[in-house]
Short mmCIF file of C-alpha atoms in Angstrom, two decimals:
data_model
loop_
_atom_site.label_atom_id
_atom_site.label_comp_id
_atom_site.label_asym_id
_atom_site.label_seq_id
_atom_site.Cartn_x
_atom_site.Cartn_y
_atom_site.Cartn_z
CA UNK W 230 -9.58 -13.84 20.43
CA UNK W 231 -11.95 -11.03 20.58
CA UNK W 232 -10.83 -7.04 18.90
CA UNK W 233 -10.54 -4.72 22.92
CA UNK W 234 -8.95 -8.79 24.59
CA UNK W 235 -6.03 -8.06 21.52
CA UNK W 236 -5.84 -4.49 21.52
CA UNK W 237 -4.98 -4.80 25.51
CA UNK W 238 -3.01 -7.68 24.67
CA UNK W 239 -0.78 -5.26 21.91
CA UNK W 240 -0.66 -2.59 24.53
CA UNK W 241 0.86 -5.10 26.92
CA UNK W 242 3.90 -6.07 24.23
CA UNK W 243 4.43 -2.84 23.40
CA UNK W 244 4.40 -1.44 27.17
CA UNK W 245 7.53 -4.77 28.24
CA UNK W 246 9.35 -3.74 24.98
CA UNK W 247 9.45 -0.60 24.25
CA UNK W 248 9.14 0.83 28.01
CA UNK W 249 9.94 -0.75 30.78
CA UNK W 250 13.40 -1.89 29.50
CA UNK W 251 14.09 1.74 29.35
CA UNK W 252 12.70 2.98 31.96
CA UNK W 253 10.06 4.60 30.61
CA UNK W 254 5.86 4.57 31.64
CA UNK W 255 2.81 6.18 31.38
CA UNK W 256 3.72 8.24 33.79
CA UNK W 257 7.00 9.02 32.03
CA UNK W 258 5.09 9.47 28.57
CA UNK W 259 1.79 12.01 30.28
CA UNK W 260 5.34 14.04 31.73
CA UNK W 261 6.63 13.79 27.62
CA UNK W 262 3.39 15.60 25.95
CA UNK W 263 2.56 17.81 28.94
CA UNK W 264 6.46 19.48 27.83
CA UNK W 265 4.31 20.00 24.45
CA UNK W 266 0.97 20.70 25.25
CA UNK W 267 2.33 23.48 28.11
CA UNK W 268 2.41 25.58 24.76
CA UNK W 269 -0.59 25.72 22.05
CA UNK W 270 -0.83 23.77 19.82
CA UNK W 271 -4.21 20.90 18.11
CA UNK W 272 -2.35 18.48 18.00
CA UNK W 273 0.59 16.17 19.63
CA UNK W 274 2.02 12.61 20.25
CA UNK W 275 4.58 9.99 20.40
CA UNK W 276 5.08 7.09 18.38
CA UNK W 277 7.33 4.92 19.31
CA UNK W 278 8.42 1.53 17.02
CA UNK W 279 10.69 -1.39 16.91
CA UNK W 280 11.26 -3.40 13.92
CA UNK W 281 12.61 -6.71 13.26
CA UNK W 282 13.07 -7.66 9.35
CA UNK W 283 15.23 -10.52 8.16
CA UNK W 284 15.63 -11.22 3.79
CA UNK W 285 16.78 -13.76 2.26
CA UNK W 286 17.80 -13.76 -2.13
CA UNK W 287 18.58 -16.35 -4.11
CA UNK W 288 20.38 -16.47 -8.07
CA UNK W 289 21.68 -18.89 -10.69
CA UNK W 290 20.51 -21.65 -7.61
CA UNK W 291 22.95 -19.93 -4.98
CA UNK W 292 21.07 -18.23 -2.12
CA UNK W 293 23.90 -14.70 -2.54
CA UNK W 294 22.58 -12.28 0.52
CA UNK W 295 20.73 -12.39 3.71
CA UNK W 296 20.01 -10.05 5.97
CA UNK W 297 18.89 -8.96 9.53
CA UNK W 298 18.22 -6.18 10.85
CA UNK W 299 16.53 -4.21 13.95
CA UNK W 300 15.23 -0.43 14.05
CA UNK W 301 13.42 0.71 16.32
CA UNK W 302 12.83 5.22 17.99
CA UNK W 303 10.63 7.28 19.23
CA UNK W 304 9.29 10.66 16.84
CA UNK W 305 7.52 13.33 18.52
CA UNK W 306 5.10 15.81 17.18
CA UNK W 307 3.38 19.12 17.85
CA UNK W 308 0.68 20.31 15.30
CA UNK W 309 -0.71 24.39 15.12
CA UNK W 310 -2.56 24.61 12.58
CA UNK W 311 -1.18 23.87 9.16
CA UNK W 312 2.34 23.16 10.56
CA UNK W 313 4.38 20.44 11.68
CA UNK W 314 7.52 20.12 14.21
CA UNK W 315 8.28 16.82 14.58
CA UNK W 316 11.31 15.42 15.79
CA UNK W 317 12.80 11.56 16.58
CA UNK W 318 15.46 9.16 18.89
CA UNK W 319 16.66 6.62 18.11
CA UNK W 320 16.90 6.23 21.68
CA UNK W 321 14.86 5.09 24.10
CA UNK W 322 14.92 6.93 27.03
CA UNK W 323 13.51 10.51 28.79
CA UNK W 324 15.47 12.25 28.59
CA UNK W 325 15.85 11.72 24.87
CA UNK W 326 11.91 11.48 24.54
CA UNK W 327 12.16 14.89 26.28
CA UNK W 328 14.61 16.99 24.67
CA UNK W 329 12.01 16.32 21.65
CA UNK W 330 9.50 17.23 23.23
CA UNK W 331 11.12 20.05 24.28
CA UNK W 332 12.00 20.92 20.85
CA UNK W 333 8.94 20.76 18.42
CA UNK W 334 6.92 22.86 21.35
CA UNK W 335 8.81 25.61 19.49
CA UNK W 336 6.52 25.59 16.59
CA UNK W 337 3.49 27.66 19.44
CA UNK W 338 3.78 31.09 20.99
CA UNK W 339 5.28 30.20 25.08
CA UNK W 340 2.62 31.65 27.48
CA UNK W 341 -0.48 30.47 26.81
CA UNK W 342 -2.48 28.41 28.45
CA UNK W 343 -2.68 24.80 27.83
CA UNK W 344 -5.60 23.36 25.76
CA UNK W 345 -6.13 19.81 25.97
CA UNK W 346 -8.57 18.05 28.33
CA UNK W 347 -6.30 14.71 29.26
CA UNK W 348 -8.73 11.68 28.88
CA UNK W 349 -7.30 8.58 29.57
CA UNK W 350 -7.58 5.85 27.23
CA UNK W 351 -6.90 2.79 25.58
CA UNK W 352 -7.74 2.95 21.88
CA UNK W 353 -10.80 0.07 19.83
CA UNK W 354 -9.22 -1.34 17.20
CA UNK W 355 -9.93 -4.32 15.22
CA UNK W 356 -7.92 -7.80 15.29
CA UNK W 357 -7.38 -8.32 10.75
CA UNK W 358 -4.37 -10.75 11.46
CA UNK W 359 -2.79 -12.36 14.50
CA UNK W 360 0.58 -10.73 16.24
CA UNK W 361 2.60 -13.74 15.69
CA UNK W 362 6.49 -13.37 15.06
CA UNK W 363 6.64 -14.25 10.86
CA UNK W 364 10.60 -14.58 11.16
CA UNK W 365 10.30 -17.55 13.50
CA UNK W 366 6.87 -19.32 11.66
CA UNK W 367 10.23 -21.23 9.71
CA UNK W 368 13.69 -22.07 10.80
CA UNK W 369 16.58 -21.16 8.46
CA UNK W 370 17.28 -23.92 6.77
CA UNK W 371 13.68 -24.22 5.72
CA UNK W 372 13.86 -20.33 4.21
CA UNK W 373 16.81 -21.78 1.97
CA UNK W 374 14.54 -24.88 1.14
CA UNK W 375 11.72 -22.23 -0.12
CA UNK W 376 13.97 -20.66 -2.78
CA UNK W 377 15.32 -23.79 -3.89
CA UNK W 378 11.70 -25.13 -4.55
CA UNK W 379 11.56 -22.19 -6.39
CA UNK W 380 14.04 -22.75 -8.65
CA UNK W 381 13.74 -25.59 -8.71
CA UNK W 382 10.25 -25.83 -10.18
CA UNK W 383 11.29 -22.47 -12.38
CA UNK W 384 13.41 -24.57 -14.66
CA UNK W 385 11.45 -27.41 -14.82
CA UNK W 386 8.49 -25.81 -16.21
CA UNK W 387 10.14 -24.66 -19.32
CA UNK W 388 14.30 -25.35 -20.82
CA UNK W 389 13.80 -21.34 -21.95
CA UNK W 390 14.00 -20.19 -18.25
CA UNK W 391 17.12 -19.67 -18.47
CA UNK W 392 17.58 -17.65 -14.60
CA UNK W 393 15.93 -17.97 -11.59
CA UNK W 394 15.98 -14.80 -8.67
CA UNK W 395 13.87 -15.07 -5.96
CA UNK W 396 13.26 -13.87 -2.23
CA UNK W 397 12.15 -14.38 0.93
CA UNK W 398 11.43 -11.29 3.38
CA UNK W 399 9.39 -11.59 6.64
CA UNK W 400 9.11 -8.26 9.35
CA UNK W 401 7.54 -7.57 12.23
CA UNK W 402 6.78 -4.40 13.51
CA UNK W 403 5.63 -3.33 16.87
CA UNK W 404 4.25 0.28 17.37
CA UNK W 405 3.09 2.13 20.62
CA UNK W 406 1.52 5.80 20.14
CA UNK W 407 0.35 7.96 22.79
CA UNK W 408 -1.96 11.19 21.96
CA UNK W 409 -1.74 14.01 23.58
CA UNK W 410 -5.97 13.13 24.48
CA UNK W 411 -4.62 10.99 26.86
CA UNK W 412 -5.50 8.00 23.78
CA UNK W 413 -3.09 5.02 24.11
CA UNK W 414 -2.64 2.51 21.17
CA UNK W 415 -0.67 -0.17 19.86
CA UNK W 416 -0.02 -2.63 17.20
CA UNK W 417 1.86 -5.79 16.20
CA UNK W 418 2.49 -6.20 12.56
CA UNK W 419 3.32 -9.47 10.35
CA UNK W 420 4.40 -8.58 7.29
CA UNK W 421 5.62 -11.62 5.01
CA UNK W 422 6.44 -11.30 1.02
CA UNK W 423 8.61 -14.21 -1.43
CA UNK W 424 9.12 -12.95 -5.14
CA UNK W 425 9.44 -14.95 -8.18
CA UNK W 426 11.64 -13.84 -11.12
CA UNK W 427 12.49 -15.88 -13.69
CA UNK W 428 14.57 -15.19 -17.18
CA UNK W 429 13.63 -17.08 -20.28
CA UNK W 430 15.73 -16.80 -23.36
CA UNK W 431 14.76 -17.86 -27.10
CA UNK W 432 16.60 -17.38 -30.65
CA UNK W 433 19.32 -15.46 -28.39
CA UNK W 434 16.48 -13.09 -27.52
CA UNK W 435 15.64 -12.33 -23.31
CA UNK W 436 12.93 -11.52 -21.85
CA UNK W 437 11.39 -11.39 -18.29
CA UNK W 438 9.03 -12.33 -15.98
CA UNK W 439 7.49 -12.30 -12.43
CA UNK W 440 5.30 -13.00 -9.74
CA UNK W 441 5.22 -13.89 -6.32
CA UNK W 442 2.87 -11.93 -2.77
CA UNK W 443 2.23 -11.77 0.80
CA UNK W 444 0.11 -10.35 3.62
CA UNK W 445 0.11 -10.07 7.69
CA UNK W 446 0.96 -13.46 8.46
CA UNK W 447 3.23 -16.54 8.86
CA UNK W 448 6.27 -18.07 5.95
CA UNK W 449 3.44 -20.89 5.97
CA UNK W 450 0.85 -19.80 4.11
CA UNK W 451 3.79 -20.83 1.14
CA UNK W 452 2.22 -23.34 0.66
CA UNK W 453 3.91 -26.00 -2.14
CA UNK W 454 0.43 -25.03 -4.44
CA UNK W 455 0.82 -21.81 -3.78
CA UNK W 456 4.42 -21.31 -4.51
CA UNK W 457 3.75 -23.36 -7.78
CA UNK W 458 1.35 -20.59 -8.28
CA UNK W 459 3.83 -17.82 -8.34
CA UNK W 460 6.48 -19.79 -10.48
CA UNK W 461 3.31 -20.50 -13.35
CA UNK W 462 2.56 -16.56 -14.16
CA UNK W 463 6.18 -15.91 -13.39
CA UNK W 464 7.23 -18.78 -16.77
CA UNK W 465 4.61 -17.56 -18.13
CA UNK W 466 4.79 -14.12 -18.90
CA UNK W 467 8.60 -14.20 -19.78
CA UNK W 468 7.45 -16.57 -22.02
CA UNK W 469 4.69 -14.57 -23.60
CA UNK W 470 6.90 -12.09 -23.90
CA UNK W 471 9.51 -13.90 -25.82
CA UNK W 472 6.76 -13.77 -28.80
CA UNK W 473 5.78 -10.31 -28.14
CA UNK W 474 5.91 -7.90 -31.17
CA UNK W 475 5.85 -4.07 -30.48
CA UNK W 476 2.92 -1.74 -28.86
CA UNK W 477 0.43 0.10 -32.08
CA UNK W 478 0.24 3.22 -31.25
CA UNK W 479 -3.09 5.87 -31.14
CA UNK W 480 -5.60 6.56 -29.14
CA UNK W 481 -7.76 2.94 -28.51
CA UNK W 482 -10.04 1.41 -26.12
CA UNK W 483 -7.94 -0.55 -23.37
CA UNK W 484 -9.64 -2.84 -21.20
CA UNK W 485 -7.47 -3.79 -17.90
CA UNK W 486 -7.29 -7.20 -17.08
CA UNK W 487 -8.36 -7.56 -13.04
CA UNK W 488 -6.09 -7.32 -9.86
CA UNK W 489 -2.23 -5.90 -9.68
CA UNK W 490 -3.80 -3.62 -13.06
CA UNK W 491 -6.16 -2.18 -10.18
CA UNK W 492 -1.80 0.26 -9.61
CA UNK W 493 -3.99 2.39 -12.85
CA UNK W 494 -6.99 3.48 -10.32
CA UNK W 495 -4.82 3.83 -6.84
CA UNK W 496 -1.76 5.86 -8.83
CA UNK W 497 -4.09 8.11 -11.62
CA UNK W 498 -7.25 8.75 -8.74
CA UNK W 499 -6.43 7.11 -5.78
CA UNK W 500 -3.32 9.47 -4.59
CA UNK W 501 -5.48 12.14 -6.06
CA UNK W 502 -8.62 11.35 -2.77
CA UNK W 503 -6.03 12.16 -0.32
CA UNK W 504 -6.67 15.37 2.03
CA UNK W 505 -3.48 16.75 1.81
CA UNK W 506 -3.76 17.21 -2.05
CA UNK W 507 -7.71 18.14 -1.36
CA UNK W 508 -7.03 20.65 1.31
CA UNK W 509 -4.23 23.41 -0.55
CA UNK W 510 -6.08 22.01 -3.85
CA UNK W 511 -3.69 20.59 -5.62
CA UNK W 512 -5.31 17.80 -7.19
CA UNK W 513 -7.78 17.75 -9.78
CA UNK W 514 -10.59 15.94 -7.24
CA UNK W 515 -10.29 19.24 -4.88
CA UNK W 516 -13.81 20.81 -4.53
CA UNK W 517 -15.36 18.45 -6.81
CA UNK W 518 -17.29 16.40 -2.51
CA UNK W 519 -21.25 15.25 -4.23
CA UNK W 520 -19.98 16.48 -7.94
CA UNK W 521 -20.04 13.10 -10.79
CA UNK W 522 -16.46 12.58 -10.96
CA UNK W 523 -16.75 9.18 -12.97
CA UNK W 524 -19.31 6.89 -15.29
CA UNK W 525 -22.59 4.91 -13.36
CA UNK W 526 -21.03 2.33 -12.05
CA UNK W 527 -17.19 2.80 -10.40
CA UNK W 528 -17.35 2.41 -6.56
CA UNK W 529 -13.94 3.18 -5.21
CA UNK W 530 -12.92 2.45 -1.80
CA UNK W 531 -10.50 2.20 0.44
CA UNK W 532 -9.96 -0.38 2.72
CA UNK W 533 -7.66 -0.87 5.78
CA UNK W 534 -9.70 -3.30 7.55
CA UNK W 535 -9.59 -6.52 5.38
CA UNK W 536 -7.71 -9.68 7.31
CA UNK W 537 -4.19 -10.29 6.68
CA UNK W 538 -4.34 -8.30 3.63
CA UNK W 539 -0.57 -6.89 2.54
CA UNK W 540 -2.36 -2.86 3.02
CA UNK W 541 -4.69 -3.75 6.10
CA UNK W 542 -4.01 -2.74 10.01
CA UNK W 543 -5.95 -2.58 12.93
CA UNK W 544 -4.81 0.80 13.50
CA UNK W 545 -3.76 3.41 12.00
CA UNK W 546 0.00 5.29 12.68
CA UNK W 547 -1.90 8.05 14.34
CA UNK W 548 -4.09 5.12 16.62
CA UNK W 549 -7.44 4.94 15.28
CA UNK W 550 -9.13 2.23 13.56
CA UNK W 551 -8.98 2.02 10.19
CA UNK W 552 -11.83 1.95 8.38
CA UNK W 553 -14.33 0.33 5.01
CA UNK W 554 -14.31 4.05 3.40
CA UNK W 555 -16.14 4.39 0.33
CA UNK W 556 -14.80 7.53 -1.96
CA UNK W 557 -15.82 7.73 -5.17
CA UNK W 558 -20.33 6.25 -5.58
CA UNK W 559 -21.56 5.49 -8.06
CA UNK W 560 -19.76 8.15 -9.97
CA UNK W 561 -20.14 10.91 -7.45
CA UNK W 562 -17.01 12.30 -5.24
CA UNK W 563 -18.82 11.15 -2.13
CA UNK W 564 -15.02 11.14 0.60
CA UNK W 565 -11.57 12.13 0.74
CA UNK W 566 -8.99 9.96 3.11
CA UNK W 567 -7.57 11.44 5.91
CA UNK W 568 -5.50 11.90 8.69
CA UNK W 569 -6.21 14.15 11.65
CA UNK W 570 -4.67 17.01 10.89
CA UNK W 571 -6.36 17.22 7.35
CA UNK W 572 -9.72 16.20 7.98
CA UNK W 573 -9.71 18.63 11.09
CA UNK W 574 -8.65 21.52 8.93
CA UNK W 575 -11.01 20.47 6.40
CA UNK W 576 -13.68 20.14 8.95
CA UNK W 577 -13.91 16.12 7.91
CA UNK W 578 -13.95 13.11 10.23
CA UNK W 579 -10.72 11.36 10.05
CA UNK W 580 -11.18 8.12 8.24
CA UNK W 581 -8.44 6.00 9.48
CA UNK W 582 -5.67 7.14 6.96
CA UNK W 583 -2.47 8.92 8.85
CA UNK W 584 0.46 6.90 7.94
CA UNK W 585 3.66 7.12 8.09
CA UNK W 586 6.76 5.02 6.74
CA UNK W 587 8.33 4.83 10.93
CA UNK W 588 9.14 5.98 13.88
CA UNK W 589 11.02 9.15 11.60
CA UNK W 590 8.68 10.09 9.39
CA UNK W 591 5.90 12.66 10.46
CA UNK W 592 2.34 10.50 9.54
CA UNK W 593 0.17 11.54 6.22
CA UNK W 594 -3.17 10.47 4.50
CA UNK W 595 -2.18 7.81 2.85
CA UNK W 596 -4.01 4.66 0.77
CA UNK W 597 -4.69 1.14 2.49
CA UNK W 598 -5.98 -0.77 0.03
CA UNK W 599 -7.47 0.44 -2.93
CA UNK W 600 -10.12 -1.01 -5.70
CA UNK W 601 -13.49 -0.92 -7.47
CA UNK W 602 -16.37 -2.96 -6.78
CA UNK W 603 -16.95 -5.55 -8.98
CA UNK W 604 -19.50 -4.69 -12.30
CA UNK W 605 -21.96 -7.37 -14.05
CA UNK W 606 -20.75 -7.92 -17.04
CA UNK W 607 -18.83 -10.60 -18.27
CA UNK W 608 -15.08 -10.65 -18.80
CA UNK W 609 -15.05 -13.29 -22.24
CA UNK W 610 -17.92 -10.56 -23.05
CA UNK W 611 -15.43 -7.73 -22.37
CA UNK W 612 -13.24 -8.64 -24.41
CA UNK W 613 -15.09 -9.37 -27.41
CA UNK W 614 -16.60 -6.16 -27.64
CA UNK W 615 -12.84 -4.46 -28.37
CA UNK W 616 -13.16 -3.71 -32.00
CA UNK W 617 -8.72 -2.85 -31.98
CA UNK W 618 -7.46 -2.41 -29.16
CA UNK W 619 -5.54 -3.15 -25.89
CA UNK W 620 -6.08 -5.91 -23.06
CA UNK W 621 -3.69 -5.07 -20.39
CA UNK W 622 -3.10 -7.70 -17.48
CA UNK W 623 -0.15 -6.45 -16.07
CA UNK W 624 1.58 -3.35 -15.44
CA UNK W 625 5.01 -1.83 -14.11
CA UNK W 626 6.09 1.07 -13.36
CA UNK W 627 4.28 4.26 -13.22
CA UNK W 628 4.01 8.14 -13.20
CA UNK W 629 0.87 10.43 -12.19
CA UNK W 630 1.10 14.33 -11.37
CA UNK W 631 -1.66 14.70 -8.82
CA UNK W 632 -2.62 18.17 -10.44
CA UNK W 633 -3.97 17.52 -13.14
CA UNK W 634 -4.70 13.62 -13.44
CA UNK W 635 -2.16 12.90 -15.94
CA UNK W 636 -0.73 9.63 -15.92
CA UNK W 637 1.95 6.99 -17.70
CA UNK W 638 1.70 3.97 -16.87
CA UNK W 639 4.27 0.30 -18.41
CA UNK W 640 2.38 -1.76 -19.34
CA UNK W 641 4.52 -4.87 -18.80
CA UNK W 642 2.24 -8.31 -20.31
CA UNK W 643 0.10 -6.60 -22.82
CA UNK W 644 -1.86 -8.20 -26.25
CA UNK W 645 -3.48 -6.76 -29.45
CA UNK W 646 -7.41 -7.15 -30.22
CA UNK W 647 -8.71 -6.84 -33.01
CA UNK W 648 -12.56 -8.06 -32.92
CA UNK W 649 -12.40 -9.61 -30.17
CA UNK W 650 -9.52 -11.71 -30.54
CA UNK W 651 -6.52 -12.03 -28.59
CA UNK W 652 -4.18 -11.41 -32.35
CA UNK W 653 -0.71 -11.02 -30.47
CA UNK W 654 0.93 -10.34 -27.07
CA UNK W 655 2.58 -7.21 -27.64
CA UNK W 656 5.75 -5.02 -25.89
CA UNK W 657 6.56 -1.23 -25.21
CA UNK W 658 2.40 -0.47 -24.63
CA UNK W 659 2.49 3.02 -22.56
CA UNK W 660 -0.62 3.93 -22.04
CA UNK W 661 -1.25 7.66 -21.85
CA UNK W 662 -4.40 9.69 -20.06
CA UNK W 663 -5.85 11.05 -17.04
CA UNK W 664 -7.51 9.71 -13.81
CA UNK W 665 -10.48 11.65 -13.50
CA UNK W 666 -11.42 11.50 -17.91
CA UNK W 667 -10.69 7.40 -17.33
CA UNK W 668 -13.15 7.03 -15.13
CA UNK W 669 -15.34 8.57 -16.55
CA UNK W 670 -14.92 6.60 -19.89
CA UNK W 671 -15.30 3.34 -18.04
CA UNK W 672 -17.50 2.18 -20.28
CA UNK W 673 -18.13 -1.86 -18.97
CA UNK W 674 -17.12 -3.78 -15.43
CA UNK W 675 -15.92 -7.06 -14.96
CA UNK W 676 -18.04 -9.26 -12.41
CA UNK W 677 -14.86 -10.61 -11.70
CA UNK W 678 -13.56 -8.56 -8.54
CA UNK W 679 -9.58 -9.27 -7.65
CA UNK W 680 -7.32 -7.80 -4.75
CA UNK W 681 -3.05 -7.92 -5.91
CA UNK W 682 -1.72 -11.18 -4.35
CA UNK W 683 0.44 -8.95 -1.89
CA UNK W 684 3.23 -7.25 -3.83
CA UNK W 685 1.96 -3.49 -3.48
CA UNK W 686 4.28 -0.58 -2.36
CA UNK W 687 3.31 3.19 -2.17
CA UNK W 688 5.88 5.87 -2.35
CA UNK W 689 4.81 9.76 -1.55
CA UNK W 690 7.11 12.23 -0.88
CA UNK W 691 10.04 10.00 0.44
CA UNK W 692 8.57 7.40 2.76
CA UNK W 693 7.13 3.81 1.73
CA UNK W 694 4.10 1.48 2.81
CA UNK W 695 2.44 -1.44 2.16
CA UNK W 696 -0.61 -1.73 0.72
CA UNK W 697 -3.35 -3.15 -1.91
CA UNK W 698 -5.05 -2.48 -5.08
CA UNK W 699 -7.51 -4.38 -6.81
CA UNK W 700 -9.96 -4.35 -9.50
CA UNK W 701 -12.65 -6.79 -11.87
CA UNK W 702 -11.87 -6.50 -15.96
CA UNK W 703 -12.36 -3.36 -16.47
CA UNK W 704 -13.12 -0.96 -20.38
CA UNK W 705 -12.10 2.49 -20.61
CA UNK W 706 -12.79 4.02 -23.99
CA UNK W 707 -10.78 6.46 -25.45
CA UNK W 708 -6.56 6.20 -23.83
CA UNK W 709 -3.83 7.37 -26.06
CA UNK W 710 -1.70 3.84 -25.87
CA UNK W 711 2.22 4.64 -27.32
CA UNK W 712 3.55 1.70 -27.98
CA UNK W 713 7.16 1.26 -30.47
CA UNK W 714 5.30 0.16 -33.75
#
């Protein structure tokens, strides 16, 4: 099925599940939008959504919990200038829809002429993933067997493993978007994730290791080989941490490993490039388009078009096709991440980054898959270049201040390096710095670009959405490391 056919199929599925059973049709949606646009507004849309989600978790060899939920509803929005009026309902009926429309149109003054020229049309999106229901891709007994397999493999890996926790989750989401300008779009979005956490103990000391992955496909993706890889990574991390020593502190060279360490790039740089922060002037990158913000060779993208990736979407939550957006090119800031409202106010083009957690939330500019392109250096050469410093291969939590760009990140797996040699693993290392300053201090970029395994969740203003991150091995000079030594 090609992309246009896929879009039409998604629209048909959305109408069959979200409109027809509740006595709604395109005419009813047009009437609701006409209620809003009878007053003068800059934009308006309806966002219908139904989500089926299932999760299973195993601990101490027993499946301790299982859950299944269905959530559906509609969000109605009107935008005037930089003001947004929003209402939502978990009842899908024309009366509920019109009540929401009447509520949000109060943002605009009555009696002004309608400004929309409605041109009914279907969205042109991408076909980045299939629409099959991942919940049905494995039976209940097979899902339990998958978790039991994780438990068995982890305990067999090393006698130091004393506890195993595993979880599998699947979600099937269907959205329908109707905009005041006549655009209609729909998307069928599968999402799965397998997580593995182990606790290892030796001489009374306990340490944790974790791994996992997922994306927009069925549960059959988790082959025996892939499950073994997740288990190996989790056990290896726990055993490595058992041998860790307190991390040295001070200003030093820090090398970040490929893949998931790109979460630092996501937090310290990506959020600062979102359109709302830059329109309001609260980002350290505000007003700097065309200026050098990073070292030569640093190219950062936000790409929602990668097939099957956790952060990818055929269309964003405003009905626009996602894009491959170059944000920083060879160190020069060239673009921001935009939703429709901020793009309009900044006189820029929307970039397919209007995202929301659910029908009960307003859209805003959000990242999809954010990563740095590869460079020319051999990763071994980069590590060998460290005189005294830190090599961080995995990160836990982190925080960033958008206005200043300052960040703090905890390294969950890291090594102390001297004269290019990994001496010993360290624990308690905290990376402290400024996003813009760190980009300027990038001195070596590896040729080993990796994307994360599919576990990222991004929070912003109380909303969470699935995202992807990635980067090659990266050397950054002069970062501050807070340690425990």
